[in-house]
XYZ file of C-alpha atoms in Angstrom:
494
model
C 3.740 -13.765 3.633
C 4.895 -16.086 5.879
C 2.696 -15.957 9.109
C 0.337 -18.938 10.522
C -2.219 -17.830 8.415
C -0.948 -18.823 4.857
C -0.015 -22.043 6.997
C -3.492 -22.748 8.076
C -5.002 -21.987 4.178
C -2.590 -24.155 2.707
C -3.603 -26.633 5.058
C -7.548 -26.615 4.144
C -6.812 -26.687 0.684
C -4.104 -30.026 1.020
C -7.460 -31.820 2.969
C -8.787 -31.781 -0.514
C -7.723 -34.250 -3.031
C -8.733 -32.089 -6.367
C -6.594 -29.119 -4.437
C -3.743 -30.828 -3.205
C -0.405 -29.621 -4.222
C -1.174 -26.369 -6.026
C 0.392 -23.348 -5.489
C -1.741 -21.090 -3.265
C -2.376 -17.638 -4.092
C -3.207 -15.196 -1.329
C -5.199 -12.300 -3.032
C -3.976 -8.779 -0.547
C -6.658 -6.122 -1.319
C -6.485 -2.546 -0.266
C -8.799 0.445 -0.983
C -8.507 4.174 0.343
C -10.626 7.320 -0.651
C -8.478 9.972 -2.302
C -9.198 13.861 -3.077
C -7.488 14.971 -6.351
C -8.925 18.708 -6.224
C -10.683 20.943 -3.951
C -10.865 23.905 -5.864
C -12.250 22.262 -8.720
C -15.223 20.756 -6.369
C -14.134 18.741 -4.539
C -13.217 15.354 -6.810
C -13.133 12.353 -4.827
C -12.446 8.847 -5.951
C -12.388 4.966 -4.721
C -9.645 3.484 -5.821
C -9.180 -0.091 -4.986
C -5.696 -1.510 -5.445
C -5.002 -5.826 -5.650
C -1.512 -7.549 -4.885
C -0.725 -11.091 -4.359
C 1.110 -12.503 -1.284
C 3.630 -14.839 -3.135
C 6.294 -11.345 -3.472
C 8.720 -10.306 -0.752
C 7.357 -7.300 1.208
C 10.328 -5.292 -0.058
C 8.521 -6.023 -3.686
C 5.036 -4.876 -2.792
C 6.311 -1.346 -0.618
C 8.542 -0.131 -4.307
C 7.281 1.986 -6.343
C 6.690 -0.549 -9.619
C 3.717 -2.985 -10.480
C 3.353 -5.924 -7.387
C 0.636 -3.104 -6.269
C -1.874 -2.597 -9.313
C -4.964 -0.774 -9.559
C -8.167 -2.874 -10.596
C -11.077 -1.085 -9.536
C -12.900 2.349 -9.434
C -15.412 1.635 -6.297
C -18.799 3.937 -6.763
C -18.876 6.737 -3.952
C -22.649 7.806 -4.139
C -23.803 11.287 -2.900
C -26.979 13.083 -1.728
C -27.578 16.053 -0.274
C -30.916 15.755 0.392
C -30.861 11.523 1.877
C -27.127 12.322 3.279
C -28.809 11.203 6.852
C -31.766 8.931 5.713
C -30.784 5.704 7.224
C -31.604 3.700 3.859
C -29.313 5.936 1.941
C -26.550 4.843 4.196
C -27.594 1.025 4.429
C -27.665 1.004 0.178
C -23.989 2.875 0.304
C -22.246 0.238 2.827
C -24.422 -2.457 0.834
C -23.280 -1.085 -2.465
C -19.751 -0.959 -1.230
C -19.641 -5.049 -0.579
C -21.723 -5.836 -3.836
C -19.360 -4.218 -5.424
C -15.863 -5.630 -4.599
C -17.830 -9.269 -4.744
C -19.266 -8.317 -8.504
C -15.381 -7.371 -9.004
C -13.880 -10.583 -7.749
C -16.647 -12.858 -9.415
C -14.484 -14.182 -12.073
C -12.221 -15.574 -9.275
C -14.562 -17.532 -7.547
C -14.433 -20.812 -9.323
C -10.721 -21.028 -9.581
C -10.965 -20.568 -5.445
C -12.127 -24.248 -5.362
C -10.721 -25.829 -8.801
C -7.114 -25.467 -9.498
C -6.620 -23.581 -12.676
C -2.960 -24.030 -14.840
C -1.507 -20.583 -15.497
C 1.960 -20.431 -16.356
C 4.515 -18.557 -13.871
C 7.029 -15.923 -14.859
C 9.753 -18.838 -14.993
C 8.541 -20.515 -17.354
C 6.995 -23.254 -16.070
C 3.446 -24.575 -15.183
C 1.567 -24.518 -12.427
C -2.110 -25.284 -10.399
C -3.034 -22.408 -9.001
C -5.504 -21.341 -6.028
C -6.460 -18.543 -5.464
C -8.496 -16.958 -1.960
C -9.182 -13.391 -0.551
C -6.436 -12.573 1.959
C -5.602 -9.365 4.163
C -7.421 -6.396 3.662
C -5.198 -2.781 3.601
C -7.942 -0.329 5.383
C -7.837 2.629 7.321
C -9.960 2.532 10.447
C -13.363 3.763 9.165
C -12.852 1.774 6.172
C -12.318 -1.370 8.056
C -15.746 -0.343 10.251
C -17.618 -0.579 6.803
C -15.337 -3.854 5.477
C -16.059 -5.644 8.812
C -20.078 -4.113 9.222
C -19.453 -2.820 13.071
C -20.587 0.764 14.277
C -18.027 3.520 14.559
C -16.062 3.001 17.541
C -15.871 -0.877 18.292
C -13.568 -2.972 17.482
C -13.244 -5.061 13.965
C -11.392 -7.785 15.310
C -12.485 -8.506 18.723
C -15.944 -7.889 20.860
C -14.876 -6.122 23.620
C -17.280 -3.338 24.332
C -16.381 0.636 23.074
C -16.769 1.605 26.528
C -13.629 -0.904 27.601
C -12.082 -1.505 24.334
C -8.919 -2.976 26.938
C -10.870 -5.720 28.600
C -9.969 -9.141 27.719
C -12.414 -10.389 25.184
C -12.850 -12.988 22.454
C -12.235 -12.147 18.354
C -14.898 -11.824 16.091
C -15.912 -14.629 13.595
C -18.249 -15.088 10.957
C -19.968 -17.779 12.624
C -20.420 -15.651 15.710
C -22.305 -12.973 13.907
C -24.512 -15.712 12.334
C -25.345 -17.223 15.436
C -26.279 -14.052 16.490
C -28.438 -13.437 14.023
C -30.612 -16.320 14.947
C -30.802 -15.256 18.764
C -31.014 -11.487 18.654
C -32.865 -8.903 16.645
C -31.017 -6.405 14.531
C -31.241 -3.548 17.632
C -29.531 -5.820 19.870
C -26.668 -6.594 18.351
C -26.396 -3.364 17.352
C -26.435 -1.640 21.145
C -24.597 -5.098 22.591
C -22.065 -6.352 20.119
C -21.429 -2.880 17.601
C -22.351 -5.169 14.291
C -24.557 -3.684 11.637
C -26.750 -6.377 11.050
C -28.346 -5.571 7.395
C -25.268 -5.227 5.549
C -23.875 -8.438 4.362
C -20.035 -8.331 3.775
C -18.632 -9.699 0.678
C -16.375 -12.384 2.149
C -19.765 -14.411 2.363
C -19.686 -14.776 -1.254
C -16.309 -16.468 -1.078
C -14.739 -19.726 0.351
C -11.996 -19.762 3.291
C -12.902 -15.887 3.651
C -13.945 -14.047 6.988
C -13.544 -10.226 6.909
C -12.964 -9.927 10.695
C -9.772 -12.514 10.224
C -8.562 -10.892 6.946
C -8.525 -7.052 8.390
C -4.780 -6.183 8.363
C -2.547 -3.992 11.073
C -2.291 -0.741 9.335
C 1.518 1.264 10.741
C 0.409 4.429 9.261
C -3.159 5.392 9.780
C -3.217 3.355 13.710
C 0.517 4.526 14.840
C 1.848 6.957 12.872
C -0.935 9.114 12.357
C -3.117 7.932 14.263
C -1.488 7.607 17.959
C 1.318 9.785 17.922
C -0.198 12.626 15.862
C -3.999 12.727 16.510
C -3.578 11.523 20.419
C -0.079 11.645 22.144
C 0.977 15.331 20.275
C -2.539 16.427 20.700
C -2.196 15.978 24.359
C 1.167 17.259 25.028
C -0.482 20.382 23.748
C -3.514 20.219 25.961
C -1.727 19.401 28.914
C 0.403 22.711 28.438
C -2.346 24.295 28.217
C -4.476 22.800 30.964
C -1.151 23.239 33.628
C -0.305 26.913 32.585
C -1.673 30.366 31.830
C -2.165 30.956 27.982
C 0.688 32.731 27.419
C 3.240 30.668 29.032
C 1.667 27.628 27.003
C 2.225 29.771 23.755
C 5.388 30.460 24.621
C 6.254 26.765 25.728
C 5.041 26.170 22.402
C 7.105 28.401 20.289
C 10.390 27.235 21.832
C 8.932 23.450 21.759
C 8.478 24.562 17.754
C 11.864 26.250 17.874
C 13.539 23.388 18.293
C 11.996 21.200 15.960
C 13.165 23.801 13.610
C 16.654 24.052 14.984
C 17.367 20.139 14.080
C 21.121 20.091 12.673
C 21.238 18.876 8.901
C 22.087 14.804 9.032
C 21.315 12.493 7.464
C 17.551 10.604 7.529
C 16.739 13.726 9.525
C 14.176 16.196 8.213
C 14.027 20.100 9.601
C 10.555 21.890 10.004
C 11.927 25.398 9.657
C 8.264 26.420 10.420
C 8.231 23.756 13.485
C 4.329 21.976 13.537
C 2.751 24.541 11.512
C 1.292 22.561 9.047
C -1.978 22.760 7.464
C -2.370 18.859 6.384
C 0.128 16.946 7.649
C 1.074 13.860 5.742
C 2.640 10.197 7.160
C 5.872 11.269 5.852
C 5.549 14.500 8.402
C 4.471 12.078 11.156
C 7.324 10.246 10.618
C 10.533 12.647 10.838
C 8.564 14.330 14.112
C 8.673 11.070 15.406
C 12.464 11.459 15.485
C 12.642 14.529 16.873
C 10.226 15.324 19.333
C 11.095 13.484 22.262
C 13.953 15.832 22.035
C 11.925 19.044 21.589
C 9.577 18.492 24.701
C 12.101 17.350 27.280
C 12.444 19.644 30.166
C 8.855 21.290 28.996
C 6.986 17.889 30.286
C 7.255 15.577 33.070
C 9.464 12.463 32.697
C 6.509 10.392 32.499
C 5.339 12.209 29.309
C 8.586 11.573 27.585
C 8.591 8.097 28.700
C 5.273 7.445 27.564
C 6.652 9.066 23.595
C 9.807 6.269 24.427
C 7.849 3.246 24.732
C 5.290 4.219 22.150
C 8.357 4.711 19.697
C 10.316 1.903 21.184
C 6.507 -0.238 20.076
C 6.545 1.575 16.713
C 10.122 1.287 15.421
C 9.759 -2.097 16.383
C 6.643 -3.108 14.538
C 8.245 -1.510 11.194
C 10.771 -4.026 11.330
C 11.152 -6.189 7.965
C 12.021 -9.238 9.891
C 10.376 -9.983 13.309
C 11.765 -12.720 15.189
C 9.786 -14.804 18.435
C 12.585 -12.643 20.521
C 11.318 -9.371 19.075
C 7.655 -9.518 19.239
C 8.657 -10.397 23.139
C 10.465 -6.946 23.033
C 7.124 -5.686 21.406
C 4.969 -6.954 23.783
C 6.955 -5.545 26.281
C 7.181 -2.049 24.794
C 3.266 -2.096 24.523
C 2.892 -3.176 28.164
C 5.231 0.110 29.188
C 3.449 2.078 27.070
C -0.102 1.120 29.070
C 1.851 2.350 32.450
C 3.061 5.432 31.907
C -0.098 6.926 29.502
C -2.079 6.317 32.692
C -0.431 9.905 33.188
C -2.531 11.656 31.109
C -5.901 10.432 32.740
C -4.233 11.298 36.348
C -4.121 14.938 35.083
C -7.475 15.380 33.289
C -5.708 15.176 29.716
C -7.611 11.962 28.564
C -10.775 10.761 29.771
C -10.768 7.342 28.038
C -8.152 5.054 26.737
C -11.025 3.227 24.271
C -10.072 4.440 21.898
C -9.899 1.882 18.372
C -6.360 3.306 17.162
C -4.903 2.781 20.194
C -6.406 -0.323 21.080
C -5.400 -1.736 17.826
C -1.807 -1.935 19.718
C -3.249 -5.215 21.410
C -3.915 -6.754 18.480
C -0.387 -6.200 16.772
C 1.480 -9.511 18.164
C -1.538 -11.630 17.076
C -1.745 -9.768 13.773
C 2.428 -10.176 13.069
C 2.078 -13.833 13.816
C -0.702 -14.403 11.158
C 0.329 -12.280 8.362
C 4.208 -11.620 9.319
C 6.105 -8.031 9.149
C 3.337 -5.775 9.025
C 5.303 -3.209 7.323
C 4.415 -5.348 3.723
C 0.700 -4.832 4.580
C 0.729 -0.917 5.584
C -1.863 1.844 3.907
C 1.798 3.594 3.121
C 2.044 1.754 -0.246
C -1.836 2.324 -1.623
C -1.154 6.572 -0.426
C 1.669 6.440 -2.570
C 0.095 4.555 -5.561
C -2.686 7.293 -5.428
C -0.185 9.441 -7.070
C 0.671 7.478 -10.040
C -2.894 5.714 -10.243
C -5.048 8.933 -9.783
C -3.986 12.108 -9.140
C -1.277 12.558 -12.300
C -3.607 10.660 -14.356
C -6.645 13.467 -13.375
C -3.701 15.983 -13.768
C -2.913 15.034 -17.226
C -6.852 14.709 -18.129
C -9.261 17.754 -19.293
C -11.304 17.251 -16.067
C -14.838 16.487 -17.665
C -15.686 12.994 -17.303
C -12.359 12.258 -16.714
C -12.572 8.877 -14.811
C -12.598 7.432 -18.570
C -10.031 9.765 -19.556
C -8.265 7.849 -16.230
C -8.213 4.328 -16.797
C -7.105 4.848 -20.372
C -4.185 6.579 -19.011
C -3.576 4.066 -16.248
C -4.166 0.822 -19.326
C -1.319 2.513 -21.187
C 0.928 3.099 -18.288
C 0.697 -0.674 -17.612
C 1.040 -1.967 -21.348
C 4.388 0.220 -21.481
C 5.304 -1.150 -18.117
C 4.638 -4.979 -20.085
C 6.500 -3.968 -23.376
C 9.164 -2.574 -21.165
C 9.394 -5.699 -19.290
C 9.662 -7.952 -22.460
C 11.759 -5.880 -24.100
C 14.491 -5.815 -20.783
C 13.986 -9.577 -21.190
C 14.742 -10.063 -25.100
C 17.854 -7.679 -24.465
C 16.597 -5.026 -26.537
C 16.876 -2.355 -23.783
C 20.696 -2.613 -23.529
C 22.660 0.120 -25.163
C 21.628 2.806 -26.780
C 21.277 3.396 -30.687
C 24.564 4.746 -31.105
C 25.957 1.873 -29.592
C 24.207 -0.526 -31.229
C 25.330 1.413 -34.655
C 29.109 1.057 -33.219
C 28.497 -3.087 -32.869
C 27.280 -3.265 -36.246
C 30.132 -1.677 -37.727
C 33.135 -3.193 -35.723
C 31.032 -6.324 -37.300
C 31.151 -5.260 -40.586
C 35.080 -4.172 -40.330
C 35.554 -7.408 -38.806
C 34.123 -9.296 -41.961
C 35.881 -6.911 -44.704
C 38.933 -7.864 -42.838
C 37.905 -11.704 -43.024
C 37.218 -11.924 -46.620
C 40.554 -9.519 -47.692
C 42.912 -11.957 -45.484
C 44.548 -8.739 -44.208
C 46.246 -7.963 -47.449
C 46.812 -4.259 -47.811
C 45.679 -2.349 -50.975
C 47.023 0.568 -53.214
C 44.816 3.758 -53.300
C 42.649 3.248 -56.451
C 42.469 -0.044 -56.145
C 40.047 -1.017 -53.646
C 37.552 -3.717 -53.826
C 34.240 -3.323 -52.050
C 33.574 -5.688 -49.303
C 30.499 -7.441 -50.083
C 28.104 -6.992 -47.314
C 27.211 -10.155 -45.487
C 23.359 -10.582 -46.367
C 21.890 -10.144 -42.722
C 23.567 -6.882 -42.922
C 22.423 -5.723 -46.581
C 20.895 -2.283 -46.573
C 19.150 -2.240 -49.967
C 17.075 -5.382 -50.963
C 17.506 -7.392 -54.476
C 14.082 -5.856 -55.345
C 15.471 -2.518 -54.839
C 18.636 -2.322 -56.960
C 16.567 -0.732 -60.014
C 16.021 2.239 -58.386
C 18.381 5.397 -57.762
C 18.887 5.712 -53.819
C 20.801 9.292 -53.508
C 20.255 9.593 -49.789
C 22.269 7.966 -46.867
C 21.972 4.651 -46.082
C 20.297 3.544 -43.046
C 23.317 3.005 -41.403
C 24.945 6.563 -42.271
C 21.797 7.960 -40.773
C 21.720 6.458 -37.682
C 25.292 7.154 -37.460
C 24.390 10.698 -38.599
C 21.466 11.057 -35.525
C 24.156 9.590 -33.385
């Protein structure tokens, strides 16, 4: 992480002389609901996943251990009090006691530099603080306490999410507090004044700065598969008979399929008929289906898929330069022009909408927290499968949350042992060479202590073994040993 706002936390904690000059360690949290049957009833669970911001963003998206799972949040249900408004205040309330009761053991080393040592060896005062928060949008409406709809980072008004308007703070809401009543702020301002967010709980922490941009759930799926492709489709529909929009479609889906084999392109033989589409989908249509509508659109259609790309290719950038969030800005700015289109013809009735608007926010966002590809709800999808969903697999499905983080405490204490052993040199080679070393060792020795004078058959003298290499112990001489040495039988298995 290498935007302003490492800059400006490293800064608060220099001002203070028992915190000055330790290391600072950005805590990057991310949780996401995830289903891991449907036939089986419908098994949902809350994972919540913990990083650190001191690893290249390269690090954090592989598949290994910078991304860990810590948590198993509660997800309370109830039929009957599914509506009750007290059921839902003590589930978002439950939600932000919980990740504070989680992060308790933290607190105090958040002020007071604790020593832990580093994986180089050396020593070091460490600091820790909450830092950006990996969310989807209706997540980040419960993280941030605002009504569906508004905005978590600034208070511009659902009806005009575009207007110009100032970003949220915890002071704000406070203030707020003191002036308004609870109804008030929640018809004027969107905040949900009776939950209190965890980030109180903690020092140098405010939700509303912390929320991170998110490239899959705003962009990819959110903006080009839930709103631009969505539209394309309506506007065939809206500007031709229904039969000449199916069949617009079919060829539109004919072409998708008819993609040439290349490489880092995907073909939908079956075009967009998919029944859940993943990011992964999202992503190789986005390469192809600028192609697929030209000449079935007007220009202003396709250029309004350009800039949105041109914004989106640009954002998943790993490095982003002051030149290149110019370009970005620039791209978003096109983007605003030509999707006036789909208002002109009745497509769209409002552009407030919060996955588009969180566009505006991107340049800000990149110049706090950096490439926002490192901080994208990409990497805690993925760890869903190794975290949850083989770990359920692999359980007998009653109770199996226990059954779950068992697995997922043995999958990290190989990943440890692993790690040590790699580092002791113990996972080079295999057995069979590490049988062949021992006995060009040995060879190399009998050859030592004979001075490389040749002997007559018959007359052979045993090498003596040199004693880190002795098979059978003093203690063991006494009795008869028939079998093959230990040696011989990993040479054998070999």
């Amino acid at each position: 992480m290498s935007g302003d706002w490492v800059w400006d936390q490293v800064d608060i904690i220099g001002r203070d002389p028992e915190t000055y000059g330790s290391t600072f360690i950005p805590i990057i949290l991310g949780s996401d609901k995830t289903t891991v049957s449907v036939a089986m009833g419908n098994h949902e669970y809350y994972p919540m996943y913990m990083s650190i911001g001191n690893v290249r963003n390269s690090v954090r998206r592989a598949h290994g251990d910078a991304l860990v799972l810590i948590a198993f949040l509660a997800t309370p249900k109830s039929g009957e009090h599914a509506s009750d408004p007290m059921f839902q205040k003590f589930r978002r309330q439950l939600f932000h006691t919980s990740i504070s009761t989680i992060f308790t053991s933290l607190k105090l080393a958040m002020t007071k530099p604790e020593v832990v040592r580093f994986g180089d060896g050396f020593y070091r005062h460490m600091i820790y603080s909450l830092g950006p928060y990996i969310a989807d949008y209706e997540e980040q409406a419960l993280l941030t306490c605002i009504v569906r709809c508004w905005c978590p980072r600034c208070l511009a008004h659902r009806s005009n999410l575009d207007a110009d308007a100032l970003c949220r703070c915890k002071e704000f809401t406070e203030a707020l507090f003191e002036e308004r009543t609870l109804a008030e702020i929640w018809d004027e301002y969107g905040i949900v004044g009776d939950i209190v967010p965890f980030t109180n709980d903690f020092p140098r922490a405010d939700i509303h700065k912390l929320i991170s941009p998110d490239l899959l759930h705003q962009l990819i799926k959110g903006v080009f598969k839930d709103h631009l492709v969505d539209w394309v489709e309506k506007y065939l529909r809206i500007t031709h008979s229904k039969q000449e929009a199916e069949r617009i479609m079919d060829d539109i889906d004919c072409r998708i399929a008819a993609i040439a084999s290349f490489s880092g392109l995907r073909r939908f033989l079956q075009g967009r008929g998919f029944k859940q589409w993943t990011g992964d989908d999202s992503k190789a249509l986005m390469k192809v289906y600028i192609a697929a509508i030209e000449g079935h659109v007007p220009c202003d259609i396709v250029r309004t898929f350009r800039t949105f790309l041109e914004f989106c290719y640009i954002a998943r950038r790993n490095v982003i330069t002051e030149s290149v969030l110019e370009e970005l800005n620039d791209a978003l700015q096109w983007f605003y022009h030509y999707r006036e289109f789909f208002k002109t013809v009745e497509v769209a009735t409002t552009f407030s909408l919060p996955r588009q608007h969180s566009m505006k926010h991107y340049v800000e966002l990149i110049w706090q927290f950096g490439a926002p590809n490192g901080l994208c709800s990409s990497m805690t999808e993925n760890k869903h499968i190794r975290a949850v969903k083989k770990p359920y697999r692999w359980s007998n499905k009653y109770k199996a949350l226990g059954q779950m983080i068992l697995t997922n405490q043995r999958l990290d204490k190989l990943a440890a042992s692993r790690a040590d052993f790699t580092a002791h040199g113990m996972m080079n080679g295999t057995c069979l060479s590490a049988a062949l070393d021992v006995c060009a060792r040995l060879s190399s020795t009998n050859e030592h202590n004979t001075g490389g004078v040749s002997r007559e058959d018959g007359d052979e003298d045993k090498a003596e073994l040199p004693r880190s290499a002795s098979i059978v112990g003093d203690n063991d001489l006494a009795e008869a040993n028939d079998g093959p040495t230990s040696l011989s039988a990993h040479l054998e298995l070999a």
